PDB file of C-alpha atoms and ligand atoms in Angstrom:
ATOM      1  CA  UNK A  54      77.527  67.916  73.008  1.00 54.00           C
ATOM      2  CA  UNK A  55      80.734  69.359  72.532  1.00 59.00           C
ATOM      3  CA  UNK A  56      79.432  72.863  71.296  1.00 62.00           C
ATOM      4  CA  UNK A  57      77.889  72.724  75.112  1.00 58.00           C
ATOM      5  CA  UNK A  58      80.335  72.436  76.968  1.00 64.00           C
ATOM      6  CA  UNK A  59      82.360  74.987  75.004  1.00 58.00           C
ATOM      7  CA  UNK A  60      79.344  77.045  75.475  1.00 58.00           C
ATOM      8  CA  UNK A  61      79.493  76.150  79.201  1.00 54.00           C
ATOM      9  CA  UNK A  62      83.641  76.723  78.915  1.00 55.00           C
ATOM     10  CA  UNK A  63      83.116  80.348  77.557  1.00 57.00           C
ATOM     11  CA  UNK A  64      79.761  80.813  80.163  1.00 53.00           C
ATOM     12  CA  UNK A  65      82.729  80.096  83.449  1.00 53.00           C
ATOM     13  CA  UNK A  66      85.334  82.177  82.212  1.00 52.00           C
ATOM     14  CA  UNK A  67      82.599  85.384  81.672  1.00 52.00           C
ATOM     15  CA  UNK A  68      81.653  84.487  85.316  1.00 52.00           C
ATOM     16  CA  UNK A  69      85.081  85.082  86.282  1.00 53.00           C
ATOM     17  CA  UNK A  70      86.135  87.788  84.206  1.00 48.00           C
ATOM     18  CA  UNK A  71      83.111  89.679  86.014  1.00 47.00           C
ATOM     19  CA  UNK A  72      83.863  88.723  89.139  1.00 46.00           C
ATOM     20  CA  UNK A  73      87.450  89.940  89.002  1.00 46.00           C
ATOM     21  CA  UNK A  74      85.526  93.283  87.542  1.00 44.00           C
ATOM     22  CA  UNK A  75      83.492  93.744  90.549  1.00 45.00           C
ATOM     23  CA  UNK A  76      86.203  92.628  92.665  1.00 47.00           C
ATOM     24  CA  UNK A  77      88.754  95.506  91.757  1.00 51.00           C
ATOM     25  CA  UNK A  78      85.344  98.107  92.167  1.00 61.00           C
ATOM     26  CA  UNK A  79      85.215  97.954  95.606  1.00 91.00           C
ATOM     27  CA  UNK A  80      87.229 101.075  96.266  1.00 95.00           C
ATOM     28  CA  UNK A  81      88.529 103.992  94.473  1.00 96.00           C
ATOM     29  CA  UNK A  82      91.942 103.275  93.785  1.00 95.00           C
ATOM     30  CA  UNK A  83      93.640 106.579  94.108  1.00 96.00           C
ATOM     31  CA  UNK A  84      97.341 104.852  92.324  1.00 95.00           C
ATOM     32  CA  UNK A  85      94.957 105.391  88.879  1.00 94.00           C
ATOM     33  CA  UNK A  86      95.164 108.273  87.038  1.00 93.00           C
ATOM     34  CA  UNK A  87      91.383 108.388  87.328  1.00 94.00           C
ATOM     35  CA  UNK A  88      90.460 106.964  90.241  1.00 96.00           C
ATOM     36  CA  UNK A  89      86.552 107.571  90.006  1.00 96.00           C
ATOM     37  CA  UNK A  90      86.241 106.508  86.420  1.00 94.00           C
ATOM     38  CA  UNK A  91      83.115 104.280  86.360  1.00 92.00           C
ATOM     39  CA  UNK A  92      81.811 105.216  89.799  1.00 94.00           C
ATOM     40  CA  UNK A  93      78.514 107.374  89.810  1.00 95.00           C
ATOM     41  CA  UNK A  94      78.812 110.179  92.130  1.00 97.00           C
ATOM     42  CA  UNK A  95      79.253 110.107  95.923  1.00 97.00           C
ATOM     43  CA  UNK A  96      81.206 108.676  98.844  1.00 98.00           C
ATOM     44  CA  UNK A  97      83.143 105.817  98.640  1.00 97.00           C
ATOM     45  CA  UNK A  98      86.142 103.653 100.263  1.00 97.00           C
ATOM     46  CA  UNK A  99      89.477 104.163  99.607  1.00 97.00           C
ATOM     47  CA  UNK A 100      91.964 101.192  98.711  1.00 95.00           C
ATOM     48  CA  UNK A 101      94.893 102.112 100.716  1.00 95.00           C
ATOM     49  CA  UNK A 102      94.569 104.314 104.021  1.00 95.00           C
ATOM     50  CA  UNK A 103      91.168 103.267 104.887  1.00 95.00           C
ATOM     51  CA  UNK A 104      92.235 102.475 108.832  1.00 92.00           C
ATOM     52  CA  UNK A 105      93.827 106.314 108.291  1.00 92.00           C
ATOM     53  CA  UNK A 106      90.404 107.328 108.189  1.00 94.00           C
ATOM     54  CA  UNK A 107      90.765 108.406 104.500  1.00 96.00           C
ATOM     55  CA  UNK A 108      87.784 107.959 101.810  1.00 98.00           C
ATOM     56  CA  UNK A 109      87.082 109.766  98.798  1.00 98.00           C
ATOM     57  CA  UNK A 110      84.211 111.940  96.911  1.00 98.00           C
ATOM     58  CA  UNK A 111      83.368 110.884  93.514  1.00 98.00           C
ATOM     59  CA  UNK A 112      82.342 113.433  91.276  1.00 96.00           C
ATOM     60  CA  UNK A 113      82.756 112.536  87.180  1.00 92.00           C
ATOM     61  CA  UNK A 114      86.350 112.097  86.858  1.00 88.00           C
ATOM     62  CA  UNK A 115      87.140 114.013  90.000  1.00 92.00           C
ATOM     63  CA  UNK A 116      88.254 112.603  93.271  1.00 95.00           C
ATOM     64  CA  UNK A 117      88.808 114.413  96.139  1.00 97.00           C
ATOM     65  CA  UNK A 118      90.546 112.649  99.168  1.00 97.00           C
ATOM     66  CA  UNK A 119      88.356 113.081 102.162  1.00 97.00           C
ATOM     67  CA  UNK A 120      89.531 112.440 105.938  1.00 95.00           C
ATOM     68  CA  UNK A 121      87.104 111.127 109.199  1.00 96.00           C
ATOM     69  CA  UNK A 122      88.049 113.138 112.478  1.00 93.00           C
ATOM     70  CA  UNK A 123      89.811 111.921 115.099  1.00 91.00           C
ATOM     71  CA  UNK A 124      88.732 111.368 118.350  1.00 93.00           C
ATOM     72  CA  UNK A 125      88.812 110.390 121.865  1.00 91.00           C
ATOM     73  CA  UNK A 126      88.452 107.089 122.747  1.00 87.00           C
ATOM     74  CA  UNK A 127      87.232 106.047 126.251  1.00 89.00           C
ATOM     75  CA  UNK A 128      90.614 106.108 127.632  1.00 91.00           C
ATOM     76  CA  UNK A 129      91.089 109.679 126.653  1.00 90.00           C
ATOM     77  CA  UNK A 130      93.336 108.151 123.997  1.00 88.00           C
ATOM     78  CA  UNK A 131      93.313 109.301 120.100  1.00 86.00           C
ATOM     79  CA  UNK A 132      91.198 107.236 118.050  1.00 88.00           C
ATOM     80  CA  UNK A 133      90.814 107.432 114.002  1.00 90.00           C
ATOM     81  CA  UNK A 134      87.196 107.508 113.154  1.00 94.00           C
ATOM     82  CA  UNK A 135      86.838 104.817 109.782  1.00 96.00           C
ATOM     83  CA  UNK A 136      84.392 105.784 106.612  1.00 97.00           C
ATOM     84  CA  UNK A 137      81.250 103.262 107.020  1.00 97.00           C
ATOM     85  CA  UNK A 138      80.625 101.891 103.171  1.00 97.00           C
ATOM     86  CA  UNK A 139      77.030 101.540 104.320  1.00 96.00           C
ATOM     87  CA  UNK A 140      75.843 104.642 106.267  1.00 97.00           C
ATOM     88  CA  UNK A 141      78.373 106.481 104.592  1.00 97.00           C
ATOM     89  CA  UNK A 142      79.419 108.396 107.886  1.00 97.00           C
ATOM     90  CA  UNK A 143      82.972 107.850 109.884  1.00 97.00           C
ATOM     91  CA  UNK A 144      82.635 105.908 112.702  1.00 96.00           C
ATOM     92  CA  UNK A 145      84.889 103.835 114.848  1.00 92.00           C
ATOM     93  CA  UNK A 146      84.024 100.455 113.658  1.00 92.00           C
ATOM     94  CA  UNK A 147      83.351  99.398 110.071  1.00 94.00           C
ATOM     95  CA  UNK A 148      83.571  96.528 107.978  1.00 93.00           C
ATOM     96  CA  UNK A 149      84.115  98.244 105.075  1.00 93.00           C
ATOM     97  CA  UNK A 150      87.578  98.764 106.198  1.00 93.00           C
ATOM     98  CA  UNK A 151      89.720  95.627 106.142  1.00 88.00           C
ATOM     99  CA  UNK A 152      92.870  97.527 107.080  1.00 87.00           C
ATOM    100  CA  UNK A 153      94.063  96.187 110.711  1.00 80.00           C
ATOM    101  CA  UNK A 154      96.843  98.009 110.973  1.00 83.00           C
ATOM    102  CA  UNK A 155      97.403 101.679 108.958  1.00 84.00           C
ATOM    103  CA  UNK A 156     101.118 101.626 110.016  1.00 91.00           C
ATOM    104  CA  UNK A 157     104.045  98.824 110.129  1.00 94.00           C
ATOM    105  CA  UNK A 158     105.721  98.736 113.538  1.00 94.00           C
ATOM    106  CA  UNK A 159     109.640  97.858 113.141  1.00 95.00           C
ATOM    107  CA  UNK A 160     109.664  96.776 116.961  1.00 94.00           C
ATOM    108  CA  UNK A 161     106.986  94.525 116.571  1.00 94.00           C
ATOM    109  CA  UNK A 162     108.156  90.795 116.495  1.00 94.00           C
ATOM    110  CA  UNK A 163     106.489  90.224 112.698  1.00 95.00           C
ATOM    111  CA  UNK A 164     106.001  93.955 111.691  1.00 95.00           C
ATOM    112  CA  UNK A 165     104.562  92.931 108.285  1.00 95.00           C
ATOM    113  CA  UNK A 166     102.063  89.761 109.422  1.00 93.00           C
ATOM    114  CA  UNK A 167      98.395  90.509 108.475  1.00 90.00           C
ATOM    115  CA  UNK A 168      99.354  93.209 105.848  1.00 91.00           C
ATOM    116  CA  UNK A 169      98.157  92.181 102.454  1.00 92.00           C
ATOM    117  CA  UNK A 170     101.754  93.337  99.967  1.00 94.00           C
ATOM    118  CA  UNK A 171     102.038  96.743  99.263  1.00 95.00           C
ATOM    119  CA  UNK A 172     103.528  99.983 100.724  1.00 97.00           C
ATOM    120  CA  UNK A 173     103.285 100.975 104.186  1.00 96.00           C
ATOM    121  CA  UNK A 174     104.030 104.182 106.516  1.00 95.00           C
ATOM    122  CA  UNK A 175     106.155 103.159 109.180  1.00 95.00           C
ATOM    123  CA  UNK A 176     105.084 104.108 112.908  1.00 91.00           C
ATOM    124  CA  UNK A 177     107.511 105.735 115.249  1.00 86.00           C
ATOM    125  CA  UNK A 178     108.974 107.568 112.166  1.00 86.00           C
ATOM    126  CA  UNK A 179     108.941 110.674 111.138  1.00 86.00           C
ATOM    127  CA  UNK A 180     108.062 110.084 107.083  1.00 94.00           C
ATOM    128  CA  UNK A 181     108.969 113.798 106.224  1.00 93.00           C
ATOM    129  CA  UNK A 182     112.392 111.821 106.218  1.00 94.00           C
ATOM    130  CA  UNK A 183     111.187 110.052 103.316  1.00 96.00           C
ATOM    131  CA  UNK A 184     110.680 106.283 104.630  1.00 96.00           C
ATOM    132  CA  UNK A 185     108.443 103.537 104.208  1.00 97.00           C
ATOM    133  CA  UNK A 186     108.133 100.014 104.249  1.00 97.00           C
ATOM    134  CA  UNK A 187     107.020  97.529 101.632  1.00 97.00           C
ATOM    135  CA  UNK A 188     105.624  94.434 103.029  1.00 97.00           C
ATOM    136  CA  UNK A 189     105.829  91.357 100.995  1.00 96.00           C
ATOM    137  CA  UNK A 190     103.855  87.604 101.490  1.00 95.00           C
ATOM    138  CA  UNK A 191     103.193  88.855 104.967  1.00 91.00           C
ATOM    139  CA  UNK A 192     106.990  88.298 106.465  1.00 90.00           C
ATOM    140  CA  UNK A 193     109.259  89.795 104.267  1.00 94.00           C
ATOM    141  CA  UNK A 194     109.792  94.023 104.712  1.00 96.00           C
ATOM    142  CA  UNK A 195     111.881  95.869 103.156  1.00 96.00           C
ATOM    143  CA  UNK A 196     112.863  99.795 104.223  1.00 97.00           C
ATOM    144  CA  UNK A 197     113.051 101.578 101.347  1.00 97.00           C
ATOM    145  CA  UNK A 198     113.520 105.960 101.040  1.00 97.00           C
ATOM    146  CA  UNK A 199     111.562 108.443  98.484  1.00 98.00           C
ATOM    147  CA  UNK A 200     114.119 109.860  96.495  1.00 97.00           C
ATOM    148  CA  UNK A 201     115.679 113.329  96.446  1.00 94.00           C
ATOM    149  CA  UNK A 202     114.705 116.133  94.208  1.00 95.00           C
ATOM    150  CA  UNK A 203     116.817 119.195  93.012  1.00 94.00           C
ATOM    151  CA  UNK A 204     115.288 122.210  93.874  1.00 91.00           C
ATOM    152  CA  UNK A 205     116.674 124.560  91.540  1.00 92.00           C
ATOM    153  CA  UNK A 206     118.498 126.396  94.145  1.00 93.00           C
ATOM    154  CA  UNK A 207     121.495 124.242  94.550  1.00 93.00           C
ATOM    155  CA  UNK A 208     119.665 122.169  97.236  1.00 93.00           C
ATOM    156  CA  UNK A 209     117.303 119.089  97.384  1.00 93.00           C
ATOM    157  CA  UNK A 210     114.187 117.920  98.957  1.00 93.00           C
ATOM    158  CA  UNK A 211     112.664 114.591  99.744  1.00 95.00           C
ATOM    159  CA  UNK A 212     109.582 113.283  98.434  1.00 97.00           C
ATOM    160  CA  UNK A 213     107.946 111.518 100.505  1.00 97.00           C
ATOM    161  CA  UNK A 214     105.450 108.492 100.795  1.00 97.00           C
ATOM    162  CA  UNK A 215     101.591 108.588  99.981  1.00 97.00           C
ATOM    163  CA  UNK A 216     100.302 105.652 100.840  1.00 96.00           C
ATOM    164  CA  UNK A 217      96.421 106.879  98.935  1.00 97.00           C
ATOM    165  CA  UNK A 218      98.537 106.713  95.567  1.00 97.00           C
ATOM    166  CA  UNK A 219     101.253 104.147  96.981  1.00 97.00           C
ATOM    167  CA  UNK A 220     103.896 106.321  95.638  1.00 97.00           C
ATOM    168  CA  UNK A 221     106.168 108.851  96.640  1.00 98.00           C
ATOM    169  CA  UNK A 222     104.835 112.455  95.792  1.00 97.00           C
ATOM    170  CA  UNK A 223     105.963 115.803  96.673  1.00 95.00           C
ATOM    171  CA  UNK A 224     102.476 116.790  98.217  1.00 93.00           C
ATOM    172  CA  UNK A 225     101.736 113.636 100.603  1.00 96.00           C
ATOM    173  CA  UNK A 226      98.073 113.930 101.844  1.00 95.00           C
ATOM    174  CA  UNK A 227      98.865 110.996 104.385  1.00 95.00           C
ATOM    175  CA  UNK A 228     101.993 112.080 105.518  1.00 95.00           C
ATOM    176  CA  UNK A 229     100.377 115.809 106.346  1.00 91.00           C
ATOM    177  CA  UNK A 230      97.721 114.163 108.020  1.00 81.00           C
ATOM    178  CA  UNK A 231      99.348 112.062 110.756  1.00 68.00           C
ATOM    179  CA  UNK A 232     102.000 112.664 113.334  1.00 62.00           C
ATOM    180  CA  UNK A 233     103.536 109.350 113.038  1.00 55.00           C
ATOM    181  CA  UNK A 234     106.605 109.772 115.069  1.00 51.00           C
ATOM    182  CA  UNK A 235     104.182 109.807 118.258  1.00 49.00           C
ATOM    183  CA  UNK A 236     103.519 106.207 117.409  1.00 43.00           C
TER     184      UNK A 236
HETATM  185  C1  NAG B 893      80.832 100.652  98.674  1.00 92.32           C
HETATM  186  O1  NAG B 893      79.562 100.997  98.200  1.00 92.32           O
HETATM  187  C2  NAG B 893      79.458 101.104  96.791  1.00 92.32           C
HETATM  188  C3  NAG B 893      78.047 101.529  96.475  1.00 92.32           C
HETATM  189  O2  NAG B 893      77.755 102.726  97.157  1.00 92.32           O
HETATM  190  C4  NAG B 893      79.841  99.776  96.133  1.00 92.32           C
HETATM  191  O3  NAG B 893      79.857  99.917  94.739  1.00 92.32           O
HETATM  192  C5  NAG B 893      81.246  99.335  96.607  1.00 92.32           C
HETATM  193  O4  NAG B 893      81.560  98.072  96.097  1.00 92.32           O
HETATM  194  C6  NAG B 893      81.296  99.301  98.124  1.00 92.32           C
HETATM  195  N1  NAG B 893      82.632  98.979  98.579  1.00 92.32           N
HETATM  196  C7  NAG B 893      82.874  98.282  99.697  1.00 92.32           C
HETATM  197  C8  NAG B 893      84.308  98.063 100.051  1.00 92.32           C
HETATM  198  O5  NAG B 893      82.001  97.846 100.409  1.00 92.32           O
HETATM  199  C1  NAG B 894     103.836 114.614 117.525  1.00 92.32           C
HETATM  200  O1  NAG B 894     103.833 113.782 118.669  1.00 92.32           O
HETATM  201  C2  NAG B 894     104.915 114.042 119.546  1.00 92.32           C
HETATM  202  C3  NAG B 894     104.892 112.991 120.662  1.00 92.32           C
HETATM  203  O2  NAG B 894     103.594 112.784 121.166  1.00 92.32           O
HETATM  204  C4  NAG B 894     104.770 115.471 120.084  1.00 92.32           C
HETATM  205  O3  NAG B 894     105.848 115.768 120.959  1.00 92.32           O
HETATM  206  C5  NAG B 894     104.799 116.441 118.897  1.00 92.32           C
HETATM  207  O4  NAG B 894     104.574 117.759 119.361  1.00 92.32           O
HETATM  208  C6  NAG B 894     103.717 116.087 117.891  1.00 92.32           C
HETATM  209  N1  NAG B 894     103.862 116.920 116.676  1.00 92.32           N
HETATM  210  C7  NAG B 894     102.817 117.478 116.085  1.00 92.32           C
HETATM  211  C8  NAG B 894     103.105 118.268 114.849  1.00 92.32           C
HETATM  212  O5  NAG B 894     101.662 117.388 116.502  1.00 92.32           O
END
């Protein structure tokens, strides 16, 4: 009796170890230092920057950041085509995207609410400058500034934020890829 329900002990905690496994295997998280380790070739999800549009191309080790178009919605306005997890094409709504918002708005009333923790762009700012916001249990968000870097040349330049690798890089794929100061 008792060797059972060890047995049945060590039987949960396998079930949960492996569903923790599949859990963080959803996306390729481009913070690792190799993202598509474990993923057979192809296209795939992104963890952060999804509602950007952003997804990536497994191949071996490799990851290559991919980006869906942009287009014109029906009121002639912008609109950021998402990568579909299913069809594997962009389109303009997807499930596999669970991002509601890709950028925190200061002059909203709760700029953080919905926004799982983690790093954000903020909108209506220009993040050449180096800003971002980190949003914590949904209420709290902090403004926080990529460093400076000497140049060599007696001057500096500012990193700025990546929100793909949730860090602040010299090269920022997201930051290139949006004009966020037009809100
Ligand atoms: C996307 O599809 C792959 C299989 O192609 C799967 O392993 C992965 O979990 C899926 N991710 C999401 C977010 O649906
Ligand atoms: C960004 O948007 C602003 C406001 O819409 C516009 O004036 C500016 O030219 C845009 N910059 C780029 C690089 O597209």
């Amino acid at each position: 009796m008792k060797s059972l329900s060890v047995t049945l002990i060590v039987l949960l905690v396998l079930i949960a170890v492996t569903n923790a496994a599949l859990e963080t295997h959803l996306c390729v998280d481009m913070s690792h230092d190799t993202p598509c380790k474990g993923w057979p070739a192809g296209l795939y999800p992104v963890c952060f920057g999804c509602g950007m549009g952003f997804f990536a191309e497994c191949q071996g080790d490799e990851a290559t950041v991919l980006n869906c178009p942009t287009v014109q919605d029906a009121n002639g306005y912008p609109s950021i085509l998402m990568f579909d997890n299913v069809t594997k094409i962009c389109v303009e709504k997807t499930d596999s995207c669970p991002e509601k918002k890709s950028c925190v708005d200061m002059a909203a009333f709760a700029p953080c609410e919905g926004l799982p923790d983690r790093r954000y762009h903020l909108c209506n700012n220009d993040c050449k400058l180096g800003y971002f916001a980190w949003c914590n249990n949904e209420k709290d968000v902090t403004i926080k500034r990529c460093t400076h870097v000497d140049d060599g040349n007696g001057g500096y330049y500012r990193l700025r934020f990546d929100t793909l690798s949730q860090s602040c890089i010299e090269e920022s794929t997201s930051c290139a890829s949006h004009n966020w100061s037009s809100g």
